[in-house]
Amino acid sequence: MRGGTIAVIGGSIAGCAVATAVARAGAGQVVVLERTRGRLADRGVGLCVHDERAVELRASGALPPGIAAHRLRRRRWVVRDDAEGAGGRLLWQQPFPFHSYHWGLLWRGLRESVPDTVVYRQGETVTAVEAAGGGGAGGDGARVRLAGGSVERYDLVVGADGYRSVVRAALCTDSRPRYAGYVCWRGNFDAARLDELGAPADPVPEAVTTVCFPGGTCVVYRIPGPGGPRVNWVLYAAPPQDGQLRLDDPTSFPPGALTSGLAEHLDGLVEREFPPYWRRALALTDPADTFVQPIYDLEADRTAGGRLLLAGDAASVVRPHNTSGAAKALQDATALADGWRRSVSFEDLLDGYHRARGAAGRELVALARRLGRAQVERTPAWAAMDGDRMAAWWQGQLDGAPGIGGNALGHG
């Protein structure tokens, strides 16, 4: 395939990757429609990419070179045990071959790699998309309706617009994110501030530490930051039961918007359940860098059809336990480019993409649900766990999956 007009709805990680991929694969005109103006708000959050996925994605060109990353080697699982000291008791260690990234730095690297031939338009809110007419699978393309009332026509519209995807609403009217029953609290702080705590519970910065407590876990690890290394943490637990938190919006309370009641709830949870060192570590987080979001997941009925195609979170919303979100978005872009080069028509492209990426998304959602049940909804009696029990517990969550971080392209 050569030529054609492509609209990519959403200009964050998935959108930039898709725009770059299809432009390099031979699309005639690629337009990115991003609703925000200026730099995208990144909230400073961290994310990880499995080393094997990173090798694959660099080879495909989806992961540009030179983006700051922090190497991680192992994961430590600890539980509060006052007899064992401030750092708690170490339950288990496992290999963790990942690199961590800062969302904003990763997005910036992807944005700078978008070819100059791509038109990246900011401040463009898409309110609806629809088939452009005619019979057949997609007819004559698709139309995009903008907030100002104008309508634009394209040969293909790619939804890279996340949780609330307008493109998904048009393609899969009954597919909506489903609340998982718990929330995650997120924060990050300057890694240099760890010196304020005295001797560290773990002096090796290549470790991820998972603090275990009844009804939840908290993952703590280092990430690169615009001003130097930072510590990123993600705490999963049941929400407050007093109605403070809206559960109909995946990002209900952004950084700096926590109410005093929500902040007190988080402080009380950490005070009760965390080993002293890790409690003091989380307390280094400024309120402006702390937020909470309900956890959702979703399996779209279709990932492509009628000249509409879904990528990233628009196609499948996966609970973060998988550590696969960024890799999956870049894999979607890679698969789309590969399909473009092999296909002789848009119909071929859409069919092949759905077969490949629909199955990949379903596998990730299913694994993340198992991880969520085991690590939040139905946590074991942590105090009774040892290395052997932890290893068996972990394998039960994987249920035959090779591991977390996503699978290789072409898996299965």
Short mmCIF file of N, CA and C in Angstrom, two decimals, residues 100-264:
data_model
loop_
_atom_site.label_atom_id
_atom_site.label_comp_id
_atom_site.label_asym_id
_atom_site.label_seq_id
_atom_site.Cartn_x
_atom_site.Cartn_y
_atom_site.Cartn_z
N SER A 100 13.11 1.49 33.44
CA SER A 100 12.04 2.42 33.78
C SER A 100 12.22 3.73 33.01
N TYR A 101 11.10 4.39 32.76
CA TYR A 101 11.07 5.65 32.01
C TYR A 101 10.21 6.66 32.74
N HIS A 102 10.46 7.91 32.46
CA HIS A 102 9.59 9.01 32.86
C HIS A 102 8.63 9.26 31.71
N TRP A 103 7.32 9.28 32.00
CA TRP A 103 6.32 9.41 30.92
C TRP A 103 6.63 10.59 30.02
N GLY A 104 6.91 11.74 30.63
CA GLY A 104 7.13 12.94 29.83
C GLY A 104 8.35 12.85 28.95
N LEU A 105 9.43 12.26 29.46
CA LEU A 105 10.64 12.12 28.65
C LEU A 105 10.45 11.12 27.52
N LEU A 106 9.72 10.05 27.79
CA LEU A 106 9.43 9.09 26.73
C LEU A 106 8.56 9.73 25.66
N TRP A 107 7.52 10.44 26.08
CA TRP A 107 6.66 11.11 25.09
C TRP A 107 7.45 12.12 24.26
N ARG A 108 8.31 12.87 24.92
CA ARG A 108 9.09 13.88 24.20
C ARG A 108 9.97 13.22 23.14
N GLY A 109 10.61 12.09 23.50
CA GLY A 109 11.43 11.39 22.51
C GLY A 109 10.63 10.89 21.34
N LEU A 110 9.43 10.37 21.61
CA LEU A 110 8.57 9.89 20.52
C LEU A 110 8.07 11.06 19.68
N ARG A 111 7.73 12.17 20.33
CA ARG A 111 7.22 13.34 19.60
C ARG A 111 8.30 13.90 18.69
N GLU A 112 9.53 13.95 19.17
CA GLU A 112 10.62 14.50 18.35
C GLU A 112 10.96 13.59 17.18
N SER A 113 10.58 12.31 17.28
CA SER A 113 10.86 11.36 16.20
C SER A 113 9.78 11.34 15.12
N VAL A 114 8.67 12.01 15.36
CA VAL A 114 7.61 12.04 14.35
C VAL A 114 8.13 12.78 13.11
N PRO A 115 8.05 12.17 11.92
CA PRO A 115 8.59 12.82 10.71
C PRO A 115 7.95 14.18 10.45
N ASP A 116 8.71 15.05 9.84
CA ASP A 116 8.21 16.39 9.52
C ASP A 116 7.03 16.36 8.56
N THR A 117 6.87 15.26 7.83
CA THR A 117 5.75 15.16 6.89
C THR A 117 4.41 14.99 7.61
N VAL A 118 4.46 14.60 8.88
CA VAL A 118 3.23 14.43 9.66
C VAL A 118 2.77 15.80 10.16
N VAL A 119 1.49 16.07 10.01
CA VAL A 119 0.90 17.31 10.52
C VAL A 119 0.35 17.03 11.92
N TYR A 120 0.94 17.67 12.92
CA TYR A 120 0.56 17.46 14.33
C TYR A 120 -0.20 18.70 14.78
N ARG A 121 -1.52 18.57 14.89
CA ARG A 121 -2.39 19.71 15.22
C ARG A 121 -2.86 19.61 16.67
N GLN A 122 -2.54 20.62 17.46
CA GLN A 122 -2.98 20.64 18.86
C GLN A 122 -4.20 21.54 19.02
N GLY A 123 -4.91 21.34 20.12
CA GLY A 123 -6.14 22.09 20.35
C GLY A 123 -7.28 21.66 19.47
N GLU A 124 -7.24 20.40 19.00
CA GLU A 124 -8.28 19.87 18.11
C GLU A 124 -9.04 18.76 18.85
N THR A 125 -10.22 19.07 19.32
CA THR A 125 -11.05 18.10 20.03
C THR A 125 -11.98 17.41 19.06
N VAL A 126 -11.86 16.10 18.97
CA VAL A 126 -12.72 15.30 18.09
C VAL A 126 -13.95 14.88 18.88
N THR A 127 -15.12 15.20 18.38
CA THR A 127 -16.36 14.86 19.08
C THR A 127 -17.02 13.60 18.56
N ALA A 128 -16.72 13.19 17.32
CA ALA A 128 -17.33 11.98 16.77
C ALA A 128 -16.58 11.56 15.51
N VAL A 129 -16.63 10.27 15.22
CA VAL A 129 -16.16 9.75 13.94
C VAL A 129 -17.24 8.82 13.40
N GLU A 130 -17.27 8.66 12.09
CA GLU A 130 -18.29 7.81 11.48
C GLU A 130 -17.82 7.38 10.10
N ALA A 131 -18.40 6.27 9.62
CA ALA A 131 -18.10 5.81 8.27
C ALA A 131 -18.52 6.88 7.28
N ALA A 132 -17.73 7.02 6.21
CA ALA A 132 -17.97 8.09 5.25
C ALA A 132 -19.01 7.74 4.20
N GLY A 133 -19.52 6.50 4.23
CA GLY A 133 -20.57 6.16 3.29
C GLY A 133 -20.28 4.88 2.55
N GLY A 134 -21.13 4.58 1.57
CA GLY A 134 -20.93 3.44 0.70
C GLY A 134 -21.01 2.11 1.41
N GLY A 135 -21.22 1.04 0.72
CA GLY A 135 -21.26 -0.29 1.31
C GLY A 135 -19.86 -0.83 1.52
N GLY A 136 -19.79 -2.09 1.80
CA GLY A 136 -18.49 -2.74 1.99
C GLY A 136 -17.90 -2.45 3.34
N ALA A 137 -16.72 -2.98 3.56
CA ALA A 137 -16.04 -2.85 4.85
C ALA A 137 -15.33 -1.51 4.92
N GLY A 138 -16.07 -0.47 5.24
CA GLY A 138 -15.46 0.83 5.39
C GLY A 138 -15.87 1.79 4.30
N GLY A 139 -16.50 1.31 3.25
CA GLY A 139 -17.00 2.20 2.22
C GLY A 139 -15.92 3.10 1.67
N ASP A 140 -16.15 4.40 1.76
CA ASP A 140 -15.26 5.39 1.18
C ASP A 140 -14.38 6.07 2.22
N GLY A 141 -14.17 5.44 3.36
CA GLY A 141 -13.32 6.04 4.37
C GLY A 141 -14.10 6.39 5.62
N ALA A 142 -13.67 7.41 6.33
CA ALA A 142 -14.33 7.81 7.57
C ALA A 142 -14.29 9.31 7.71
N ARG A 143 -15.27 9.84 8.46
CA ARG A 143 -15.34 11.28 8.71
C ARG A 143 -15.04 11.55 10.17
N VAL A 144 -14.38 12.67 10.39
CA VAL A 144 -14.03 13.12 11.74
C VAL A 144 -14.71 14.46 11.97
N ARG A 145 -15.49 14.53 13.05
CA ARG A 145 -16.18 15.77 13.39
C ARG A 145 -15.43 16.45 14.54
N LEU A 146 -15.08 17.72 14.35
CA LEU A 146 -14.34 18.48 15.36
C LEU A 146 -15.29 19.34 16.19
N ALA A 147 -14.78 19.78 17.35
CA ALA A 147 -15.62 20.52 18.29
C ALA A 147 -16.17 21.81 17.68
N GLY A 148 -15.44 22.41 16.76
CA GLY A 148 -15.92 23.64 16.14
C GLY A 148 -17.01 23.43 15.11
N GLY A 149 -17.33 22.14 14.81
CA GLY A 149 -18.39 21.84 13.87
C GLY A 149 -17.92 21.39 12.50
N SER A 150 -16.64 21.57 12.20
CA SER A 150 -16.15 21.16 10.89
C SER A 150 -16.01 19.65 10.81
N VAL A 151 -16.06 19.12 9.59
CA VAL A 151 -15.95 17.69 9.35
C VAL A 151 -14.83 17.45 8.34
N GLU A 152 -13.96 16.49 8.64
CA GLU A 152 -12.85 16.16 7.75
C GLU A 152 -12.95 14.69 7.37
N ARG A 153 -12.58 14.37 6.14
CA ARG A 153 -12.66 13.00 5.65
C ARG A 153 -11.26 12.41 5.48
N TYR A 154 -11.12 11.13 5.88
CA TYR A 154 -9.85 10.43 5.76
C TYR A 154 -10.09 9.01 5.26
N ASP A 155 -9.05 8.40 4.69
CA ASP A 155 -9.16 7.01 4.27
C ASP A 155 -9.14 6.06 5.46
N LEU A 156 -8.46 6.45 6.54
CA LEU A 156 -8.37 5.62 7.74
C LEU A 156 -8.27 6.53 8.95
N VAL A 157 -9.01 6.19 10.01
CA VAL A 157 -8.93 6.93 11.27
C VAL A 157 -8.45 5.98 12.35
N VAL A 158 -7.35 6.34 13.01
CA VAL A 158 -6.78 5.53 14.08
C VAL A 158 -7.10 6.18 15.41
N GLY A 159 -7.74 5.44 16.28
CA GLY A 159 -8.04 5.93 17.62
C GLY A 159 -6.88 5.62 18.55
N ALA A 160 -6.13 6.64 18.94
CA ALA A 160 -5.08 6.52 19.94
C ALA A 160 -5.44 7.45 21.09
N ASP A 161 -6.74 7.49 21.39
CA ASP A 161 -7.29 8.48 22.30
C ASP A 161 -7.69 7.91 23.66
N GLY A 162 -7.06 6.81 24.05
CA GLY A 162 -7.10 6.36 25.44
C GLY A 162 -8.42 5.85 25.95
N TYR A 163 -8.55 5.96 27.29
CA TYR A 163 -9.70 5.40 28.01
C TYR A 163 -11.04 5.81 27.41
N ARG A 164 -11.16 7.10 27.11
CA ARG A 164 -12.46 7.63 26.68
C ARG A 164 -12.54 7.73 25.16
N SER A 165 -11.99 6.80 24.46
CA SER A 165 -11.82 6.88 23.02
C SER A 165 -13.12 7.15 22.27
N VAL A 166 -13.13 8.23 21.52
CA VAL A 166 -14.26 8.55 20.63
C VAL A 166 -14.31 7.55 19.49
N VAL A 167 -13.15 7.11 19.02
CA VAL A 167 -13.11 6.15 17.92
C VAL A 167 -13.67 4.80 18.38
N ARG A 168 -13.30 4.38 19.58
CA ARG A 168 -13.84 3.12 20.10
C ARG A 168 -15.35 3.20 20.26
N ALA A 169 -15.86 4.34 20.68
CA ALA A 169 -17.31 4.50 20.83
C ALA A 169 -18.03 4.31 19.51
N ALA A 170 -17.38 4.68 18.41
CA ALA A 170 -17.99 4.50 17.09
C ALA A 170 -17.85 3.07 16.59
N LEU A 171 -16.72 2.44 16.89
CA LEU A 171 -16.45 1.10 16.38
C LEU A 171 -17.11 0.01 17.23
N CYS A 172 -17.09 0.19 18.54
CA CYS A 172 -17.59 -0.83 19.49
C CYS A 172 -18.50 -0.12 20.49
N THR A 173 -19.73 0.07 20.13
CA THR A 173 -20.62 0.90 20.94
C THR A 173 -20.86 0.33 22.33
N ASP A 174 -20.69 -0.98 22.51
CA ASP A 174 -20.96 -1.59 23.81
C ASP A 174 -19.69 -1.83 24.64
N SER A 175 -18.53 -1.45 24.14
CA SER A 175 -17.28 -1.67 24.86
C SER A 175 -16.92 -0.44 25.68
N ARG A 176 -16.98 -0.56 26.98
CA ARG A 176 -16.67 0.55 27.87
C ARG A 176 -15.76 0.08 28.99
N PRO A 177 -14.89 0.95 29.51
CA PRO A 177 -14.04 0.56 30.64
C PRO A 177 -14.89 0.13 31.84
N ARG A 178 -14.43 -0.92 32.53
CA ARG A 178 -15.14 -1.45 33.69
C ARG A 178 -14.30 -1.25 34.94
N TYR A 179 -14.91 -0.69 35.97
CA TYR A 179 -14.21 -0.43 37.23
C TYR A 179 -13.80 -1.74 37.88
N ALA A 180 -12.54 -1.83 38.32
CA ALA A 180 -12.00 -3.07 38.85
C ALA A 180 -12.32 -3.28 40.33
N GLY A 181 -12.80 -2.25 41.01
CA GLY A 181 -13.14 -2.38 42.43
C GLY A 181 -12.10 -1.81 43.37
N TYR A 182 -11.01 -1.24 42.83
CA TYR A 182 -9.99 -0.64 43.69
C TYR A 182 -9.33 0.52 42.95
N VAL A 183 -8.45 1.20 43.64
CA VAL A 183 -7.82 2.40 43.08
C VAL A 183 -6.31 2.28 43.18
N CYS A 184 -5.62 3.17 42.50
CA CYS A 184 -4.18 3.29 42.74
C CYS A 184 -3.87 4.74 43.08
N TRP A 185 -3.02 4.89 44.07
CA TRP A 185 -2.46 6.17 44.46
C TRP A 185 -1.07 6.24 43.85
N ARG A 186 -0.72 7.37 43.28
CA ARG A 186 0.57 7.51 42.62
C ARG A 186 1.30 8.75 43.15
N GLY A 187 2.61 8.66 43.14
CA GLY A 187 3.41 9.82 43.51
C GLY A 187 4.85 9.62 43.08
N ASN A 188 5.63 10.68 43.16
CA ASN A 188 7.06 10.60 42.85
C ASN A 188 7.77 11.75 43.54
N PHE A 189 9.05 11.55 43.81
CA PHE A 189 9.83 12.58 44.49
C PHE A 189 11.29 12.46 44.08
N ASP A 190 12.05 13.51 44.35
CA ASP A 190 13.47 13.57 44.02
C ASP A 190 14.21 12.45 44.77
N ALA A 191 14.92 11.60 44.03
CA ALA A 191 15.61 10.47 44.65
C ALA A 191 16.67 10.93 45.65
N ALA A 192 17.21 12.13 45.48
CA ALA A 192 18.23 12.62 46.41
C ALA A 192 17.67 12.78 47.82
N ARG A 193 16.35 12.91 47.93
CA ARG A 193 15.75 13.09 49.25
C ARG A 193 15.80 11.81 50.09
N LEU A 194 16.09 10.67 49.46
CA LEU A 194 16.22 9.44 50.23
C LEU A 194 17.34 9.54 51.26
N ASP A 195 18.31 10.41 50.99
CA ASP A 195 19.41 10.58 51.95
C ASP A 195 18.90 11.08 53.29
N GLU A 196 17.74 11.74 53.29
CA GLU A 196 17.18 12.25 54.54
C GLU A 196 16.76 11.12 55.47
N LEU A 197 16.60 9.92 54.93
CA LEU A 197 16.10 8.81 55.73
C LEU A 197 17.20 8.01 56.41
N GLY A 198 18.46 8.35 56.15
CA GLY A 198 19.54 7.57 56.73
C GLY A 198 19.85 6.35 55.90
N ALA A 199 20.35 5.29 56.56
CA ALA A 199 20.74 4.08 55.84
C ALA A 199 19.53 3.49 55.11
N PRO A 200 19.66 3.24 53.81
CA PRO A 200 18.51 2.72 53.05
C PRO A 200 18.20 1.27 53.39
N ALA A 201 16.93 0.91 53.25
CA ALA A 201 16.53 -0.48 53.44
C ALA A 201 17.10 -1.36 52.35
N ASP A 202 17.33 -0.78 51.17
CA ASP A 202 17.96 -1.52 50.07
C ASP A 202 18.90 -0.55 49.36
N PRO A 203 20.21 -0.72 49.47
CA PRO A 203 21.13 0.25 48.89
C PRO A 203 21.29 0.15 47.38
N VAL A 204 20.67 -0.84 46.74
CA VAL A 204 20.86 -1.03 45.30
C VAL A 204 19.74 -0.34 44.53
N PRO A 205 20.06 0.70 43.77
CA PRO A 205 19.00 1.44 43.07
C PRO A 205 18.39 0.69 41.90
N GLU A 206 18.95 -0.47 41.53
CA GLU A 206 18.38 -1.25 40.42
C GLU A 206 17.25 -2.16 40.88
N ALA A 207 16.79 -2.00 42.11
CA ALA A 207 15.72 -2.86 42.63
C ALA A 207 14.38 -2.17 42.62
N VAL A 208 13.34 -2.94 42.33
CA VAL A 208 11.96 -2.53 42.56
C VAL A 208 11.55 -3.16 43.89
N THR A 209 10.96 -2.37 44.77
CA THR A 209 10.48 -2.90 46.04
C THR A 209 8.96 -2.88 46.04
N THR A 210 8.35 -4.03 46.36
CA THR A 210 6.90 -4.13 46.49
C THR A 210 6.58 -4.32 47.97
N VAL A 211 5.91 -3.33 48.54
CA VAL A 211 5.48 -3.40 49.93
C VAL A 211 4.12 -4.08 49.97
N CYS A 212 4.01 -5.16 50.74
CA CYS A 212 2.80 -5.98 50.79
C CYS A 212 2.03 -5.69 52.08
N PHE A 213 0.73 -5.60 51.98
CA PHE A 213 -0.11 -5.40 53.16
C PHE A 213 -1.49 -5.99 52.88
N PRO A 214 -2.30 -6.25 53.90
CA PRO A 214 -3.61 -6.85 53.66
C PRO A 214 -4.46 -5.95 52.76
N GLY A 215 -4.88 -6.50 51.62
CA GLY A 215 -5.72 -5.75 50.70
C GLY A 215 -4.98 -4.86 49.74
N GLY A 216 -3.67 -5.09 49.57
CA GLY A 216 -2.99 -4.25 48.59
C GLY A 216 -1.50 -4.44 48.53
N THR A 217 -0.88 -3.69 47.63
CA THR A 217 0.57 -3.67 47.45
C THR A 217 0.96 -2.27 46.99
N CYS A 218 2.23 -1.94 47.18
CA CYS A 218 2.77 -0.67 46.70
C CYS A 218 4.11 -0.94 46.04
N VAL A 219 4.26 -0.52 44.80
CA VAL A 219 5.48 -0.73 44.03
C VAL A 219 6.29 0.56 44.03
N VAL A 220 7.59 0.47 44.38
CA VAL A 220 8.46 1.64 44.48
C VAL A 220 9.71 1.39 43.64
N TYR A 221 10.04 2.33 42.76
CA TYR A 221 11.24 2.16 41.94
C TYR A 221 11.70 3.51 41.42
N ARG A 222 12.94 3.55 40.97
CA ARG A 222 13.52 4.79 40.47
C ARG A 222 13.22 4.96 38.98
N ILE A 223 13.13 6.23 38.59
CA ILE A 223 12.95 6.59 37.19
C ILE A 223 13.86 7.78 36.88
N PRO A 224 14.22 7.98 35.63
CA PRO A 224 14.90 9.22 35.28
C PRO A 224 13.90 10.37 35.33
N GLY A 225 14.39 11.56 35.52
CA GLY A 225 13.51 12.72 35.53
C GLY A 225 14.15 13.88 34.82
N PRO A 226 13.39 14.89 34.46
CA PRO A 226 13.97 16.05 33.76
C PRO A 226 15.07 16.73 34.55
N GLY A 227 14.98 16.68 35.90
CA GLY A 227 15.98 17.31 36.74
C GLY A 227 16.85 16.34 37.49
N GLY A 228 16.87 15.07 37.11
CA GLY A 228 17.65 14.06 37.79
C GLY A 228 16.78 12.90 38.23
N PRO A 229 17.37 11.86 38.81
CA PRO A 229 16.61 10.66 39.19
C PRO A 229 15.50 10.97 40.18
N ARG A 230 14.39 10.24 40.02
CA ARG A 230 13.27 10.37 40.93
C ARG A 230 12.84 8.99 41.39
N VAL A 231 12.08 8.97 42.47
CA VAL A 231 11.50 7.74 42.97
C VAL A 231 10.01 7.77 42.66
N ASN A 232 9.53 6.74 41.98
CA ASN A 232 8.13 6.63 41.58
C ASN A 232 7.47 5.54 42.40
N TRP A 233 6.24 5.78 42.85
CA TRP A 233 5.53 4.74 43.60
C TRP A 233 4.08 4.66 43.16
N VAL A 234 3.54 3.43 43.22
CA VAL A 234 2.15 3.16 42.84
C VAL A 234 1.57 2.23 43.90
N LEU A 235 0.54 2.70 44.60
CA LEU A 235 -0.06 1.95 45.70
C LEU A 235 -1.48 1.54 45.31
N TYR A 236 -1.75 0.24 45.37
CA TYR A 236 -3.06 -0.31 45.02
C TYR A 236 -3.81 -0.71 46.29
N ALA A 237 -5.05 -0.27 46.42
CA ALA A 237 -5.84 -0.60 47.61
C ALA A 237 -7.30 -0.30 47.33
N ALA A 238 -8.17 -0.76 48.21
CA ALA A 238 -9.60 -0.43 48.11
C ALA A 238 -9.78 1.07 48.34
N PRO A 239 -10.81 1.67 47.75
CA PRO A 239 -11.01 3.11 47.91
C PRO A 239 -11.62 3.44 49.27
N PRO A 240 -11.57 4.70 49.68
CA PRO A 240 -12.30 5.11 50.87
C PRO A 240 -13.78 4.79 50.71
N GLN A 241 -14.43 4.42 51.79
CA GLN A 241 -15.83 4.02 51.72
C GLN A 241 -16.79 5.13 52.10
N ASP A 242 -16.31 6.36 52.18
CA ASP A 242 -17.14 7.48 52.63
C ASP A 242 -17.64 8.35 51.49
N GLY A 243 -17.48 7.88 50.24
CA GLY A 243 -18.01 8.63 49.11
C GLY A 243 -17.14 9.78 48.65
N GLN A 244 -15.91 9.89 49.18
CA GLN A 244 -15.05 11.00 48.76
C GLN A 244 -14.62 10.88 47.31
N LEU A 245 -14.50 9.65 46.84
CA LEU A 245 -13.89 9.40 45.54
C LEU A 245 -14.93 9.00 44.52
N ARG A 246 -15.00 9.74 43.43
CA ARG A 246 -15.86 9.39 42.31
C ARG A 246 -15.29 8.20 41.60
N LEU A 247 -16.11 7.24 41.25
CA LEU A 247 -15.61 6.02 40.61
C LEU A 247 -16.12 5.89 39.18
N ASP A 248 -16.43 7.00 38.56
CA ASP A 248 -16.91 6.98 37.17
C ASP A 248 -15.92 7.66 36.23
N ASP A 249 -14.70 7.90 36.71
CA ASP A 249 -13.72 8.64 35.92
C ASP A 249 -12.34 8.09 36.24
N PRO A 250 -11.59 7.59 35.25
CA PRO A 250 -10.28 7.01 35.53
C PRO A 250 -9.26 7.97 36.12
N THR A 251 -9.46 9.26 36.01
CA THR A 251 -8.51 10.22 36.58
C THR A 251 -9.27 11.25 37.41
N SER A 252 -9.91 10.80 38.47
CA SER A 252 -10.80 11.67 39.23
C SER A 252 -10.09 12.79 39.96
N PHE A 253 -8.92 12.50 40.55
CA PHE A 253 -8.22 13.50 41.34
C PHE A 253 -6.78 13.62 40.86
N PRO A 254 -6.51 14.57 39.96
CA PRO A 254 -5.15 14.73 39.42
C PRO A 254 -4.22 15.35 40.46
N PRO A 255 -2.92 15.43 40.15
CA PRO A 255 -1.95 15.97 41.10
C PRO A 255 -2.37 17.34 41.62
N GLY A 256 -2.20 17.52 42.93
CA GLY A 256 -2.54 18.79 43.55
C GLY A 256 -4.00 18.96 43.87
N ALA A 257 -4.84 18.00 43.48
CA ALA A 257 -6.29 18.13 43.67
C ALA A 257 -6.83 17.21 44.75
N LEU A 258 -5.97 16.50 45.46
CA LEU A 258 -6.46 15.64 46.53
C LEU A 258 -7.12 16.48 47.62
N THR A 259 -8.28 16.04 48.07
CA THR A 259 -8.91 16.70 49.20
C THR A 259 -8.17 16.34 50.49
N SER A 260 -8.39 17.11 51.53
CA SER A 260 -7.75 16.80 52.80
C SER A 260 -8.19 15.43 53.31
N GLY A 261 -9.46 15.07 53.05
CA GLY A 261 -9.95 13.77 53.48
C GLY A 261 -9.25 12.62 52.79
N LEU A 262 -9.01 12.76 51.47
CA LEU A 262 -8.30 11.72 50.74
C LEU A 262 -6.85 11.62 51.19
N ALA A 263 -6.22 12.76 51.42
CA ALA A 263 -4.84 12.74 51.90
C ALA A 263 -4.75 12.07 53.26
N GLU A 264 -5.70 12.34 54.14
CA GLU A 264 -5.70 11.70 55.45
C GLU A 264 -5.92 10.19 55.34
#
